[in-house]
C-alpha positions as a LaTeX table, in Angstrom:
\begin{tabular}{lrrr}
\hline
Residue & $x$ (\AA) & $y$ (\AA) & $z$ (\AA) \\
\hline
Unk1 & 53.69 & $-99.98$ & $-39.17$ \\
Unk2 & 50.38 & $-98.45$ & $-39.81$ \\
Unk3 & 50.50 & $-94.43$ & $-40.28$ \\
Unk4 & 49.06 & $-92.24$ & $-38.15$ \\
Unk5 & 45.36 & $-90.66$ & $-39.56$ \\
Unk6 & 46.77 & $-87.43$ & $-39.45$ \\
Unk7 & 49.53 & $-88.02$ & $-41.36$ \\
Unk8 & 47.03 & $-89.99$ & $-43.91$ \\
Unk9 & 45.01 & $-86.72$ & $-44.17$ \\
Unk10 & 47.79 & $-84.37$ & $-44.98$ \\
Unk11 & 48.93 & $-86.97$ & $-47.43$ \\
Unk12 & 45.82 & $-87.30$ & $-49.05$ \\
Unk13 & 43.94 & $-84.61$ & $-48.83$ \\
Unk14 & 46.11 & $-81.77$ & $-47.35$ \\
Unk15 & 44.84 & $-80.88$ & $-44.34$ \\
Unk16 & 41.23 & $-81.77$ & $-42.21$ \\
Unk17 & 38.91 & $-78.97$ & $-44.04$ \\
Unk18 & 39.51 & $-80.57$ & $-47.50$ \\
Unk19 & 38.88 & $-84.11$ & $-46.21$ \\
Unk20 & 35.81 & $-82.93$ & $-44.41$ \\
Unk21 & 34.59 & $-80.94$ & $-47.79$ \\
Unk22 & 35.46 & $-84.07$ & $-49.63$ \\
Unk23 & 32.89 & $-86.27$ & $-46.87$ \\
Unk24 & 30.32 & $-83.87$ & $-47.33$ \\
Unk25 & 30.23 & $-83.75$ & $-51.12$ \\
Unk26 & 29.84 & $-87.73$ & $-50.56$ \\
Unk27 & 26.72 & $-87.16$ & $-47.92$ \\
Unk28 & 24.44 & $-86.87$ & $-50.27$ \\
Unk29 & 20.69 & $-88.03$ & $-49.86$ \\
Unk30 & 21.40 & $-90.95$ & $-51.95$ \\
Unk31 & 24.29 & $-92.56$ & $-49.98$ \\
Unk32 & 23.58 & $-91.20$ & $-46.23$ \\
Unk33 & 21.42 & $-90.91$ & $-43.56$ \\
Unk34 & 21.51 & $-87.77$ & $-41.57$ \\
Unk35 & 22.48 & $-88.21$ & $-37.86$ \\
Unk36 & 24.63 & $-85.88$ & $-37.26$ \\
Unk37 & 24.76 & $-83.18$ & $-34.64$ \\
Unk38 & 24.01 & $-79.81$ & $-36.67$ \\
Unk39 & 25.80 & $-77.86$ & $-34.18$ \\
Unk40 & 29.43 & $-79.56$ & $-34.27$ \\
Unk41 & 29.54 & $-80.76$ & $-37.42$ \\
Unk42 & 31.91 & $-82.93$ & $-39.40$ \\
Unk43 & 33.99 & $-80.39$ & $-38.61$ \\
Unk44 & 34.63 & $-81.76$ & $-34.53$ \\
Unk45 & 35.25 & $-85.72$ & $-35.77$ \\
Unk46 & 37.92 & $-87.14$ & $-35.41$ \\
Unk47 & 40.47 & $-87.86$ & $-38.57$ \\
Unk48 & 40.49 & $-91.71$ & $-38.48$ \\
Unk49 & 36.60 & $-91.27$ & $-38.21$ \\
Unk50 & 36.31 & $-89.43$ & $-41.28$ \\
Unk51 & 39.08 & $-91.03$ & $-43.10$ \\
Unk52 & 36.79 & $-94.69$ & $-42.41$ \\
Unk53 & 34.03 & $-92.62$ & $-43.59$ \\
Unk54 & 35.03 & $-91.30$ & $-46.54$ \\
Unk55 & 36.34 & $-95.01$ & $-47.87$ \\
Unk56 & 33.14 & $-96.23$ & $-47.03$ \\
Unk57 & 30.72 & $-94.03$ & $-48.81$ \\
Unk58 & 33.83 & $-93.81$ & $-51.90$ \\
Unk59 & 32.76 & $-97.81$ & $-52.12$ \\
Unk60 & 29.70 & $-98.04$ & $-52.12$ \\
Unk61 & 29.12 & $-95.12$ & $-54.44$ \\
Unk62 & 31.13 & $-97.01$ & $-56.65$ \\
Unk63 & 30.38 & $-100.26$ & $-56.36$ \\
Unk64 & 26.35 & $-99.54$ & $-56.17$ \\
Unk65 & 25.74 & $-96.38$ & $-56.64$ \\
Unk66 & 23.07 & $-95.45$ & $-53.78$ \\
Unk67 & 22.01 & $-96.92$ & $-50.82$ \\
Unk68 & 18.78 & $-98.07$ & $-52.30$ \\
Unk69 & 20.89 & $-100.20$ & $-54.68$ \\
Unk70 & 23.22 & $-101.58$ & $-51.85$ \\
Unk71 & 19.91 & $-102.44$ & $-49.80$ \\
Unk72 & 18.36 & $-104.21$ & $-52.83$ \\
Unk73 & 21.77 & $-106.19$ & $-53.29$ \\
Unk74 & 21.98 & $-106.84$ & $-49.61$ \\
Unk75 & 18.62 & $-108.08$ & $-49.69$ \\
Unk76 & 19.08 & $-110.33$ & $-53.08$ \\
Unk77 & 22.23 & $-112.03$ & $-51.42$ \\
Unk78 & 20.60 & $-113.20$ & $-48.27$ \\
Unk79 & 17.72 & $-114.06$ & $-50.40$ \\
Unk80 & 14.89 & $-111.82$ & $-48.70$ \\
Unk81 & 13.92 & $-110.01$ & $-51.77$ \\
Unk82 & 10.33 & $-110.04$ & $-50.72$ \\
Unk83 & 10.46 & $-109.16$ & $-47.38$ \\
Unk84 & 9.02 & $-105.51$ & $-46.98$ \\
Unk85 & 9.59 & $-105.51$ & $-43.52$ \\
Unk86 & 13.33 & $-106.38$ & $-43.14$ \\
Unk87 & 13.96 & $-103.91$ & $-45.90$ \\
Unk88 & 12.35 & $-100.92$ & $-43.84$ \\
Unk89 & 14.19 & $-102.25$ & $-41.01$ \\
Unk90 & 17.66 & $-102.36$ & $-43.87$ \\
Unk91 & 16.72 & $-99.10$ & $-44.67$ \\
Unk92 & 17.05 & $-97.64$ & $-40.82$ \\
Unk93 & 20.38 & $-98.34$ & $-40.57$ \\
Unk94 & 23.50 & $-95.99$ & $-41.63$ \\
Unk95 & 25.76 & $-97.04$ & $-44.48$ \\
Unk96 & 28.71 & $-98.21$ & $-43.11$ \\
Unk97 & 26.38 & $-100.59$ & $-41.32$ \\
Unk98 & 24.70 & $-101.59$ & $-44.68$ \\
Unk99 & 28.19 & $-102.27$ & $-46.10$ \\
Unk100 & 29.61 & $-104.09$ & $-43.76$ \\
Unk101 & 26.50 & $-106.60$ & $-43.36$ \\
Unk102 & 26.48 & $-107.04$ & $-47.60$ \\
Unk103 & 30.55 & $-108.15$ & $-47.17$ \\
Unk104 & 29.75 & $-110.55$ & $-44.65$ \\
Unk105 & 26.50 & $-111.78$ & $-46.30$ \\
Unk106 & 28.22 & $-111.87$ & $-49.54$ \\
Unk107 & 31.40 & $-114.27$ & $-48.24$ \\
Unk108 & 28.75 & $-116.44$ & $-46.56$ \\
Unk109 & 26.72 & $-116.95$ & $-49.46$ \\
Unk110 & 29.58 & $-118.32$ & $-51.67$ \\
Unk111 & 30.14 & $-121.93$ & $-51.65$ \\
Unk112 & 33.09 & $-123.55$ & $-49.77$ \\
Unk113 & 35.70 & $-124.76$ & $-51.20$ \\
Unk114 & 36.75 & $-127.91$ & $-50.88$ \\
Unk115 & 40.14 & $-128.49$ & $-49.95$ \\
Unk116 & 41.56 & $-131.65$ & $-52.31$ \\
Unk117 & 41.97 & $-134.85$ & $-50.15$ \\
Unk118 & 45.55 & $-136.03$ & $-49.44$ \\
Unk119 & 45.89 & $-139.38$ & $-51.15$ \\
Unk120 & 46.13 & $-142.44$ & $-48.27$ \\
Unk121 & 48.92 & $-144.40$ & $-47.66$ \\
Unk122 & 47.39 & $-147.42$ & $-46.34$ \\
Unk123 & 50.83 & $-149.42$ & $-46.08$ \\
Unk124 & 52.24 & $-147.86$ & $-42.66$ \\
Unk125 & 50.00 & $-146.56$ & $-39.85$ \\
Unk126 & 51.23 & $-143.52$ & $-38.52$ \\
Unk127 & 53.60 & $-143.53$ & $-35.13$ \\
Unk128 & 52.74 & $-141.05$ & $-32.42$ \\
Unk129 & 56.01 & $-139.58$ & $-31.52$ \\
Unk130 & 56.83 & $-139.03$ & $-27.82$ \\
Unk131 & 58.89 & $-137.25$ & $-26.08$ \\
Unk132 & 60.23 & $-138.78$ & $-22.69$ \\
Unk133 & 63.07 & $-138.38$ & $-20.28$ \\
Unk134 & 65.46 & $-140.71$ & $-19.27$ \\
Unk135 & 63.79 & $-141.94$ & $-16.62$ \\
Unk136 & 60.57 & $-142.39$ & $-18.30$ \\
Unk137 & 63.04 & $-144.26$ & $-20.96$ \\
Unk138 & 63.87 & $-147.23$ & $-18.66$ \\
Unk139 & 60.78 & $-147.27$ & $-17.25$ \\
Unk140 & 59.14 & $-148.03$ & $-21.01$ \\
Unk141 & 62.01 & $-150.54$ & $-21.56$ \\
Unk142 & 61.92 & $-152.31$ & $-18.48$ \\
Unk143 & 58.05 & $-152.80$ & $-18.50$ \\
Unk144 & 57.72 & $-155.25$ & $-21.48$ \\
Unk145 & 60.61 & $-157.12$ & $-19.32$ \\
Unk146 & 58.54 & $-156.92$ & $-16.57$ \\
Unk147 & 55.72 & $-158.30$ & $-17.85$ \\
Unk148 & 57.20 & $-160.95$ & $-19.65$ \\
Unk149 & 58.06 & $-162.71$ & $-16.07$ \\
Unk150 & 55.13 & $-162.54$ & $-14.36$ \\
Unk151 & 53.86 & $-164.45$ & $-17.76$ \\
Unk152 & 56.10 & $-167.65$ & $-16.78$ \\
Unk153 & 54.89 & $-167.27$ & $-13.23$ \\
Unk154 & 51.50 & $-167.97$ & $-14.17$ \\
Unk155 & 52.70 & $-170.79$ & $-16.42$ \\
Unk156 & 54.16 & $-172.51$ & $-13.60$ \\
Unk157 & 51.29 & $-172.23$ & $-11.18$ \\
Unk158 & 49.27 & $-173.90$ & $-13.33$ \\
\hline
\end{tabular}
């Protein structure tokens, strides 16, 4: 079962104020964009909020350093190195955003993998299994019976 974000915070950090210090040591210049509300602050969001927040800027301060850098990968994986204008558009958007658009950009960039082909058994054809009730039993029995009849009827006619 997942734990509760409050009891993450106390666990991790101790309590709210050090896990909203800790967010705003990581909102730097480099690695946000400002959009918060200067009057309620960090202070009023809620823990899982934060908690989200603070694992996103953690990775992609470590993993690129600055949003510039994350951008420029972004852009280098979907091949648009070039493009001035998608980049100013790239560089609009908050980080989480910017993170979360690399991942998926990233995993669709990578080749498939192709799964290795079960060998063929061209000897036996496969048999669809069915299911049937009694009923539907006789009926399946009796028709090749049936049919076999009305066979010799035609025979004799002619």
């Amino acid at each position: 079962m997942k734990t509760p974000p409050i009891k993450a915070v106390k666990e991790r950090f101790g309590d709210k104020a050090k896990l909203v210090s800790a967010v705003q040591a990581l909102c730097t210049d480099e690695l946000w964009l400002d959009q918060l509300n200067k009057e309620k602050g960090l202070g009023r969001v809620s823990n899982a909020k934060l908690l989200r927040l603070h694992a996103t800027l953690s990775e992609v301060k470590s993993a690129f350093g600055s949003r510039a850098k994350l951008i420029d990968s972004l852009l280098g994986v979907m091949k648009r190195d070039k493009d001035a204008g998608f980049r100013t558009k790239l560089e609009s958007y908050a980080t989480p955003r910017l993170l979360d658009l690399q991942k998926s950009a990233a995993r669709r960039s990578k080749p498939a993998t192709a799964k290795p082909a079960k060998p063929a058994t061209a000897a036996a054809p496969v048999k669809k299994k069915t299911s049937r009730t009694k009923k539907a039993k006789a009926k399946a029995a009796a028709a090749p019976a049936a049919a076999a009849p009305s066979a010799k009827k035609t025979a004799k006619k002619k």
